[in-house]
mmCIF file of C-alpha atoms in Angstrom:
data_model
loop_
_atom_site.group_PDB
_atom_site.id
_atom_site.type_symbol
_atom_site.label_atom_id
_atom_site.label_comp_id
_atom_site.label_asym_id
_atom_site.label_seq_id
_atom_site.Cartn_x
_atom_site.Cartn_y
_atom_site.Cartn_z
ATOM 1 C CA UNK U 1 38.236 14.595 21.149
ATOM 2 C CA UNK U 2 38.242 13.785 17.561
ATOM 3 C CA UNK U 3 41.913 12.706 15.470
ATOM 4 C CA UNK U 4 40.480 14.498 12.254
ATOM 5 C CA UNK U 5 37.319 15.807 11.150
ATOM 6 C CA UNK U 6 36.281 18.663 8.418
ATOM 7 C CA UNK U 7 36.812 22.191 9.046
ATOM 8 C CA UNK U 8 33.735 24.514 7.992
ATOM 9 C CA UNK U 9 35.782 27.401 5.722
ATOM 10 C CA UNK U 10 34.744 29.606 8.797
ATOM 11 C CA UNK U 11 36.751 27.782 10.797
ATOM 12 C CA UNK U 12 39.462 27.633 8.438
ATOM 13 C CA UNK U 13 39.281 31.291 8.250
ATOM 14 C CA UNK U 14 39.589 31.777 11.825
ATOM 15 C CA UNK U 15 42.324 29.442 12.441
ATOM 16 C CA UNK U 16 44.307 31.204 9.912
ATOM 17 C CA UNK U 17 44.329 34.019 12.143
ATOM 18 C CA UNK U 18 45.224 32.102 15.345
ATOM 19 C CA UNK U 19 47.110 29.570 14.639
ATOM 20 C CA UNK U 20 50.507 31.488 14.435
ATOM 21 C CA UNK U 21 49.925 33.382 17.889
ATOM 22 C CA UNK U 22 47.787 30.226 19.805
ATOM 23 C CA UNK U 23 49.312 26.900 21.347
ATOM 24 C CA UNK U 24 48.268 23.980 19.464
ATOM 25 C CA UNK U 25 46.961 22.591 22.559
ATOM 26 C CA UNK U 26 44.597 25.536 23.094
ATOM 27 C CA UNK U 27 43.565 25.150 19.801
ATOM 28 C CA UNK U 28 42.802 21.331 19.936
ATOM 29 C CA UNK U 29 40.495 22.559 23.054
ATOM 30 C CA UNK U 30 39.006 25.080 21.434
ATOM 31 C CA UNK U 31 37.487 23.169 17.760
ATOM 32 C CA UNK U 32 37.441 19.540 20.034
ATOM 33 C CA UNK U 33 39.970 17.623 17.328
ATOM 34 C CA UNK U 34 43.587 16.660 18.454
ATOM 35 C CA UNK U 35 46.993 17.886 18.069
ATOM 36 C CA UNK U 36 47.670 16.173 15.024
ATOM 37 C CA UNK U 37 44.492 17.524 13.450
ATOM 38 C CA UNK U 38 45.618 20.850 14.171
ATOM 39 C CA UNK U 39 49.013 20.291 12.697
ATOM 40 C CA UNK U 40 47.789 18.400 9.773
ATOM 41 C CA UNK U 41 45.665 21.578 8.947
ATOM 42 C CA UNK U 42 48.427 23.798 9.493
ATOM 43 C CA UNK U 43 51.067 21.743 6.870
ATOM 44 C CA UNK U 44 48.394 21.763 4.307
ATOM 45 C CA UNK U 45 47.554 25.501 4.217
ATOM 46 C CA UNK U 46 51.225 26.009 4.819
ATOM 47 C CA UNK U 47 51.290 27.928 8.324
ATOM 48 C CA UNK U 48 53.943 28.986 10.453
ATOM 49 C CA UNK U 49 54.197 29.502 14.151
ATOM 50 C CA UNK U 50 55.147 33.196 15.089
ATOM 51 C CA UNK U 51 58.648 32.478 16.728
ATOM 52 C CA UNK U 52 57.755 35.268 19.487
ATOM 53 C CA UNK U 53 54.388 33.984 19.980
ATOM 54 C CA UNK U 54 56.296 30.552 20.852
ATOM 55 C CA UNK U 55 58.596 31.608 23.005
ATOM 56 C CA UNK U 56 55.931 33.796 25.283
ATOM 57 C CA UNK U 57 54.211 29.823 24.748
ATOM 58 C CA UNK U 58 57.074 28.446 26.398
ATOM 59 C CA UNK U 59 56.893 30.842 29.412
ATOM 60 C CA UNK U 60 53.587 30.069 29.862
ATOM 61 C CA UNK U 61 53.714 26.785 30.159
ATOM 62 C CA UNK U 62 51.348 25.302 33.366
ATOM 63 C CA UNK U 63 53.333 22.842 35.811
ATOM 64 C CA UNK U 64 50.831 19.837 37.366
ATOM 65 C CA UNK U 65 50.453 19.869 41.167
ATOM 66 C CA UNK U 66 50.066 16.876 43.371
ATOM 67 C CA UNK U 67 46.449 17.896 43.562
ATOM 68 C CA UNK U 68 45.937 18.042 39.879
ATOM 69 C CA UNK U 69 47.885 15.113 38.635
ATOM 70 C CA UNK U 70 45.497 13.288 41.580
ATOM 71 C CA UNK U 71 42.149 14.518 39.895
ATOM 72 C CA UNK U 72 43.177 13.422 36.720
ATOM 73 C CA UNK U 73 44.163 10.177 38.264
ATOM 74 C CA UNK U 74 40.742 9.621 39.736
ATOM 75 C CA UNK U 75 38.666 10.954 37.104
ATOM 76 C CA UNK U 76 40.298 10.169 33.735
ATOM 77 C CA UNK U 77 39.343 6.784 33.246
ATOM 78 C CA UNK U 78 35.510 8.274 32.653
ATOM 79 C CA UNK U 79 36.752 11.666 31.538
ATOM 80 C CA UNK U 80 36.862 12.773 27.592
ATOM 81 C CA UNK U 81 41.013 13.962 27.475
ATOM 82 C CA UNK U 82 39.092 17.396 26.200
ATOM 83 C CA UNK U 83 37.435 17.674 29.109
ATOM 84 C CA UNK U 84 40.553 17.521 31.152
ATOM 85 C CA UNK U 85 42.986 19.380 29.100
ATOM 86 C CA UNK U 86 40.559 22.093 29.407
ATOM 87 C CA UNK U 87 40.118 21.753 33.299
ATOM 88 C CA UNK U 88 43.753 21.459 34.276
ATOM 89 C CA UNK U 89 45.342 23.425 31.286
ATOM 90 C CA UNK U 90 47.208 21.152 30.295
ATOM 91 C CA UNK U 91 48.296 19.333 26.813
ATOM 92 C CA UNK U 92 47.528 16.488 25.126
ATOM 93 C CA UNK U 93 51.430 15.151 25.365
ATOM 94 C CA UNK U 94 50.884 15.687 29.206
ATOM 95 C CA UNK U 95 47.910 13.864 29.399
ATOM 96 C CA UNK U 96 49.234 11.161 27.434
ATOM 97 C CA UNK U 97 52.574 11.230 29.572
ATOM 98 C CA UNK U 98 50.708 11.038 33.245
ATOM 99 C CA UNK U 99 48.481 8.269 31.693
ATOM 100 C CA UNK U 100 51.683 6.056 30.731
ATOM 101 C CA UNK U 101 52.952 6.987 34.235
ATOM 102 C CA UNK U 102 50.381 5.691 36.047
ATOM 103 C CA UNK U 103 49.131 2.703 34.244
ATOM 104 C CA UNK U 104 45.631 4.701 33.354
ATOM 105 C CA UNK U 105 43.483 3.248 30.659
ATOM 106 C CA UNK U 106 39.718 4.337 29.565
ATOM 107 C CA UNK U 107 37.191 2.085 30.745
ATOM 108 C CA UNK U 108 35.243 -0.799 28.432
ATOM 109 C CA UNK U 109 31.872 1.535 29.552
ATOM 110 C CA UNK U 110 33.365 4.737 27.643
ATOM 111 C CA UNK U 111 35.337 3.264 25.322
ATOM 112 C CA UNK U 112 31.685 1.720 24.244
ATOM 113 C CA UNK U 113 29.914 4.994 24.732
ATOM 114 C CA UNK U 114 32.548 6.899 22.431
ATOM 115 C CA UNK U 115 32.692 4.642 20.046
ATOM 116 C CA UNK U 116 28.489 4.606 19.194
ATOM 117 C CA UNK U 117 28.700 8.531 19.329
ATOM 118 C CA UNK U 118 31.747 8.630 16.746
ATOM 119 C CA UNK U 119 29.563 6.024 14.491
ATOM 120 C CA UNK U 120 26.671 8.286 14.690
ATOM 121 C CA UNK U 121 28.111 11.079 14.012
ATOM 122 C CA UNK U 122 30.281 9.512 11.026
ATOM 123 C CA UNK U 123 27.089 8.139 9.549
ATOM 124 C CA UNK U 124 25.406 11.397 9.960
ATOM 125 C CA UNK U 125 28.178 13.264 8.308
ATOM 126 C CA UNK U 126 28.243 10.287 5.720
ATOM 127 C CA UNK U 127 24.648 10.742 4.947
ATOM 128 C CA UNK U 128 24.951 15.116 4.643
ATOM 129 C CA UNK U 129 27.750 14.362 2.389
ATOM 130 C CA UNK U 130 26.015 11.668 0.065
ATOM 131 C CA UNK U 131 28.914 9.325 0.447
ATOM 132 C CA UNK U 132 26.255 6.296 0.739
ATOM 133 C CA UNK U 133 24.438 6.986 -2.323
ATOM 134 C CA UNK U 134 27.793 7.395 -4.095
ATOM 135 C CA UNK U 135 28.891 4.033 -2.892
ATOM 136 C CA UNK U 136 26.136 2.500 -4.197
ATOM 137 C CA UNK U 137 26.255 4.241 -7.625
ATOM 138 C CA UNK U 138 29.372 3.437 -8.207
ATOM 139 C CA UNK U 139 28.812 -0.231 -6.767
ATOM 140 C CA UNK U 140 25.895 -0.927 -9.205
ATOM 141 C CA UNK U 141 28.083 0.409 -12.311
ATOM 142 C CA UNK U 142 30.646 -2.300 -11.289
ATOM 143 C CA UNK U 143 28.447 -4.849 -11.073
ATOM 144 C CA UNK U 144 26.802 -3.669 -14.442
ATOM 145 C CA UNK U 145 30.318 -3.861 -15.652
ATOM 146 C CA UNK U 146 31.244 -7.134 -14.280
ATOM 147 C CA UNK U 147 27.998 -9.308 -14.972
ATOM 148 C CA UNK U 148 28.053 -9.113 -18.647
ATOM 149 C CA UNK U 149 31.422 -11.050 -18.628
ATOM 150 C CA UNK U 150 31.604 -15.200 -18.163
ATOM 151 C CA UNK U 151 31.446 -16.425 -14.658
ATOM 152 C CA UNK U 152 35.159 -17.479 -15.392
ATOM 153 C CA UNK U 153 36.267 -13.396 -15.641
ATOM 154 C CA UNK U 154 34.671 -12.653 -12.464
ATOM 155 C CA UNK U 155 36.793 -10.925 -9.573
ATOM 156 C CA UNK U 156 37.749 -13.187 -6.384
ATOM 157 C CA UNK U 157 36.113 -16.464 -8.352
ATOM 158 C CA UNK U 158 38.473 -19.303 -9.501
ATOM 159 C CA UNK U 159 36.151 -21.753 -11.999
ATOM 160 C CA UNK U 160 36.336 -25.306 -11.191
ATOM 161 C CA UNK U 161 37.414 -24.891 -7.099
ATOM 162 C CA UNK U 162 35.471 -26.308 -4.688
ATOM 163 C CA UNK U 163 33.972 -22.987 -2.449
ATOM 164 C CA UNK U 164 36.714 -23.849 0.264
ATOM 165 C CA UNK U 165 39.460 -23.979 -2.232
ATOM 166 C CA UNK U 166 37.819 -19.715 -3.008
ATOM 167 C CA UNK U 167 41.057 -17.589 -2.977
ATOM 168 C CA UNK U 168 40.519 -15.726 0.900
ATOM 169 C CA UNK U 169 38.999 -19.128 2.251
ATOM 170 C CA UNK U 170 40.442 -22.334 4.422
ATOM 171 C CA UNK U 171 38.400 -26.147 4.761
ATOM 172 C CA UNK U 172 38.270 -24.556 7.988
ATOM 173 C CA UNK U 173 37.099 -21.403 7.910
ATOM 174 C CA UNK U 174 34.499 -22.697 5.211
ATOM 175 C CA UNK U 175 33.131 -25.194 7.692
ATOM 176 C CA UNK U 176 33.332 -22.871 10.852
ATOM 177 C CA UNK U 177 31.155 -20.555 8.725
ATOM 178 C CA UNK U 178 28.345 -23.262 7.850
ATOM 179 C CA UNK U 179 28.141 -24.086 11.334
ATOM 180 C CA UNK U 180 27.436 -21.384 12.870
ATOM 181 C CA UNK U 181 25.298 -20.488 9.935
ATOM 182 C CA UNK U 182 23.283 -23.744 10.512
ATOM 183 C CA UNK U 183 23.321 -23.203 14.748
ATOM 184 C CA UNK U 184 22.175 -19.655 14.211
ATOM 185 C CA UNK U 185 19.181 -20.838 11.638
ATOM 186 C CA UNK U 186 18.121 -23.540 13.897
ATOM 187 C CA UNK U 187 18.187 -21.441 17.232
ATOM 188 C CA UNK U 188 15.994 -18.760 15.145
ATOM 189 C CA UNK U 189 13.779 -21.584 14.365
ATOM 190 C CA UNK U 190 13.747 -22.649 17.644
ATOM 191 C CA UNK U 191 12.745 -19.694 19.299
ATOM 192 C CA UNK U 192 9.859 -18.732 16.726
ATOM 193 C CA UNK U 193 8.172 -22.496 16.998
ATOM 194 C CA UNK U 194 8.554 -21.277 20.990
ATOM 195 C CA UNK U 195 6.773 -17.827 20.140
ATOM 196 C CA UNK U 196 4.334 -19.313 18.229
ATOM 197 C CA UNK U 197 3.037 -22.243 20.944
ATOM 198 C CA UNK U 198 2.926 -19.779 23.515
ATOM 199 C CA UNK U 199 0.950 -17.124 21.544
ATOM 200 C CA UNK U 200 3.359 -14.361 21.418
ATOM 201 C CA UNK U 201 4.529 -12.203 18.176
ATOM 202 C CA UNK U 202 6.618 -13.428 16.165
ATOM 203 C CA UNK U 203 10.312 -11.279 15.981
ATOM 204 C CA UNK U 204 11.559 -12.722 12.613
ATOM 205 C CA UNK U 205 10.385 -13.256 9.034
ATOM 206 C CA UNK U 206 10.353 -16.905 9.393
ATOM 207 C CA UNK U 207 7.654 -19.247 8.330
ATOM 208 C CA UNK U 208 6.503 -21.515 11.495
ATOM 209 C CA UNK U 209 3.559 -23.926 10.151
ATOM 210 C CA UNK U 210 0.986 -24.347 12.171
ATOM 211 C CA UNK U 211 0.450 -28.169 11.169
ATOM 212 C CA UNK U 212 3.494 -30.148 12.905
ATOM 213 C CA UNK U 213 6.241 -32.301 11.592
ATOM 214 C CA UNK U 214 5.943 -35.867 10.016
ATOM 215 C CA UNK U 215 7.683 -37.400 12.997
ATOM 216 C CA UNK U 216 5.549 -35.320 16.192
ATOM 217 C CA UNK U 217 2.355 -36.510 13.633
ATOM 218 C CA UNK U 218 3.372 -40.227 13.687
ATOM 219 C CA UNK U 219 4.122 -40.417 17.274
ATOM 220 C CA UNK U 220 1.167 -38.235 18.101
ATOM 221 C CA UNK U 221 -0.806 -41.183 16.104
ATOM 222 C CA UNK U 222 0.453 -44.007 18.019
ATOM 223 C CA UNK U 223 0.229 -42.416 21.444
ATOM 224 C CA UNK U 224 -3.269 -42.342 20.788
ATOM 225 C CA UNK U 225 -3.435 -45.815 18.931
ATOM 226 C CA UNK U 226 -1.550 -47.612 21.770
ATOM 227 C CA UNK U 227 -2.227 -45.509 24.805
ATOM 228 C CA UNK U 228 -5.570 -44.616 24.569
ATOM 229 C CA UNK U 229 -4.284 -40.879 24.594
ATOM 230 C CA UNK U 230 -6.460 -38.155 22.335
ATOM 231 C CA UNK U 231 -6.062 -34.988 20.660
ATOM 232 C CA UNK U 232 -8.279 -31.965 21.307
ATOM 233 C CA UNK U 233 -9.864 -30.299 18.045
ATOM 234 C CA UNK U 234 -8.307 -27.240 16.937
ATOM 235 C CA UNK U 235 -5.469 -27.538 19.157
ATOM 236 C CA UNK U 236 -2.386 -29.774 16.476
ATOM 237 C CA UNK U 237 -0.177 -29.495 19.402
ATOM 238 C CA UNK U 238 -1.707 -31.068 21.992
ATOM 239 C CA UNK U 239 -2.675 -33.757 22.893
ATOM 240 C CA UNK U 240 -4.454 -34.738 26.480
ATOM 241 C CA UNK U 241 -5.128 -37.618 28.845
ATOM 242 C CA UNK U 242 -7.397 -39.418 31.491
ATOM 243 C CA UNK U 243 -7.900 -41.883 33.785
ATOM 244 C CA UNK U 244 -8.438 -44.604 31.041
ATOM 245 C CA UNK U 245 -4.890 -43.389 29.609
ATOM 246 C CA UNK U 246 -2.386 -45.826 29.772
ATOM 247 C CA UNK U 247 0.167 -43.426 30.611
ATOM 248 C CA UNK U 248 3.664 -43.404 29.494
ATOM 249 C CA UNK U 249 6.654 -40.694 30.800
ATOM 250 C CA UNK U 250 9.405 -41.846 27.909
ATOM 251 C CA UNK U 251 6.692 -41.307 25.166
ATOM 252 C CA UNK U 252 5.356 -37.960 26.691
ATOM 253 C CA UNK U 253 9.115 -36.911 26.771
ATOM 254 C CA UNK U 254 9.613 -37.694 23.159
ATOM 255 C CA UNK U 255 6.067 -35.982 22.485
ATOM 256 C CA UNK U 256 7.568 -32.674 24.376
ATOM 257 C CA UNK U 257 11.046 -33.276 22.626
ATOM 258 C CA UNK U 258 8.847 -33.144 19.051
ATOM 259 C CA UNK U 259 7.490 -29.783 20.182
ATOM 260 C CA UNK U 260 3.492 -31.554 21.517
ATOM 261 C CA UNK U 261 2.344 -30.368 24.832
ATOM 262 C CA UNK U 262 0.949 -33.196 27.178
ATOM 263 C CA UNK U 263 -1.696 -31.699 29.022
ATOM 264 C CA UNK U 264 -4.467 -33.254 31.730
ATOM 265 C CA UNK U 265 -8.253 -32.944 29.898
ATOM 266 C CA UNK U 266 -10.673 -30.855 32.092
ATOM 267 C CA UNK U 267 -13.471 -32.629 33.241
#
């Protein structure tokens, strides 16, 4: 159930009609937005409640058996509240009343769920509205406005601070941020160089080389200057052995550690 959302002028119209002689809560059921939606409506059309419509309200009203107050025990941690309110006949000040009572909370699983659907449905409604491309209009006018002046006149930009000493930014917040920009880059990295030794696709736009660095070069060259190992043609990241190979575990470590792969030659 939705806090606010736009009314068609259909639904206006209709509303219009039942809104004096309907409960609020049947309402809220009926065109899935709250209470408060319904009431905010109401004050800006100017709408009144039928006093006699009310009152036969009032008479109506349902009272929760043990049964029902243990179903929505059980279920309404999974439940939407519309879902309920319609199944028990209740309102949403009940609901939220029972819930308070009893400790009940939504789960992280629909909280999660409801969230993504309200997100696409916002963006949808965002995107049948034109509210993006009106953003970005006015966005690009600003900037139009703003980049003719000196860097000095610039918004959020104080001329001669160092980027920590920015107005919104801390020494530690600045250096937080470059760390996990530089851990983030060199995982990335990490990961392709993996991709790209093994042969699979690459997921990012990131150049990987396929020559190797300066240092895996030079210690590739001295492995097989002191060690008798050798290097297989076509193949920059590997390099073999045999049984004249003076063999050496802390320089095949380092060769792994430099990104090489030490491999027995076939016979």
């Amino acid at each position: 159930m939705r806090n606010y959302r736009d009314f068609t002028p259909h639904e206006v119209e209709r509303l219009k009609d039942e809104y004096p002689i309907t409960a609020n809560r049947r309402l809220a059921i009926r065109y899935d937005v709250s209470i408060d939606g319904i009431r905010t409506l109401a004050k800006k059309q100017g709408w009144k409640k039928d006093r006699n419509a009310l009152l036969a309200g009032k008479r109506e009203l349902h009272t929760l058996t043990a049964e029902e107050e243990a179903w929505i025990i059980k279920h309404f941690r999974n439940t939407p509240n519309a879902a309920i309110m319609q199944r028990i006949d209740i309102g949403e000040s009940a609901l939220h009343r029972i819930a308070r009572k009893h400790g009940l909370k939504k789960t992280s699983q629909y909280m999660n769920r409801a969230r993504r659907l309200n997100a696409e449905v916002g963006t949808r409604r965002c995107r049948e509205l034109g509210i993006y491309e009106e953003n970005a209009v006015r966005a690009r006018l600003m900037w139009q406005s703003i980049k003719t002046r000196p860097r000095e006149e610039w918004p959020g930009y104080k001329p001669g601070l160092k980027p920590w000493q920015q107005p919104g930014m801390t020494r530690r917040k600045y250096v937080r941020g470059r760390q996990k920009t530089e851990e983030t880059m060199m995982h990335l990295r990490k990961m392709e160089r993996f991709r790209f030794i093994s042969g699979e696709k690459q997921q990012t736009r990131l150049k990987v080389y396929k020559n190797i660095t300066r240092r895996a070069s030079i210690h590739k060259y001295m492995m097989i200057k002191d060690c008798n190992y050798f290097a297989i043609e076509g193949e920059v990241n590997t390099i073999c052995y045999d049984e004249q190979t003076r063999r050496s575990m802390k320089r095949e470590a380092t060769a792994r550690r430099y990104g090489l792969k030490v491999e027995a030659a076939d016979e």
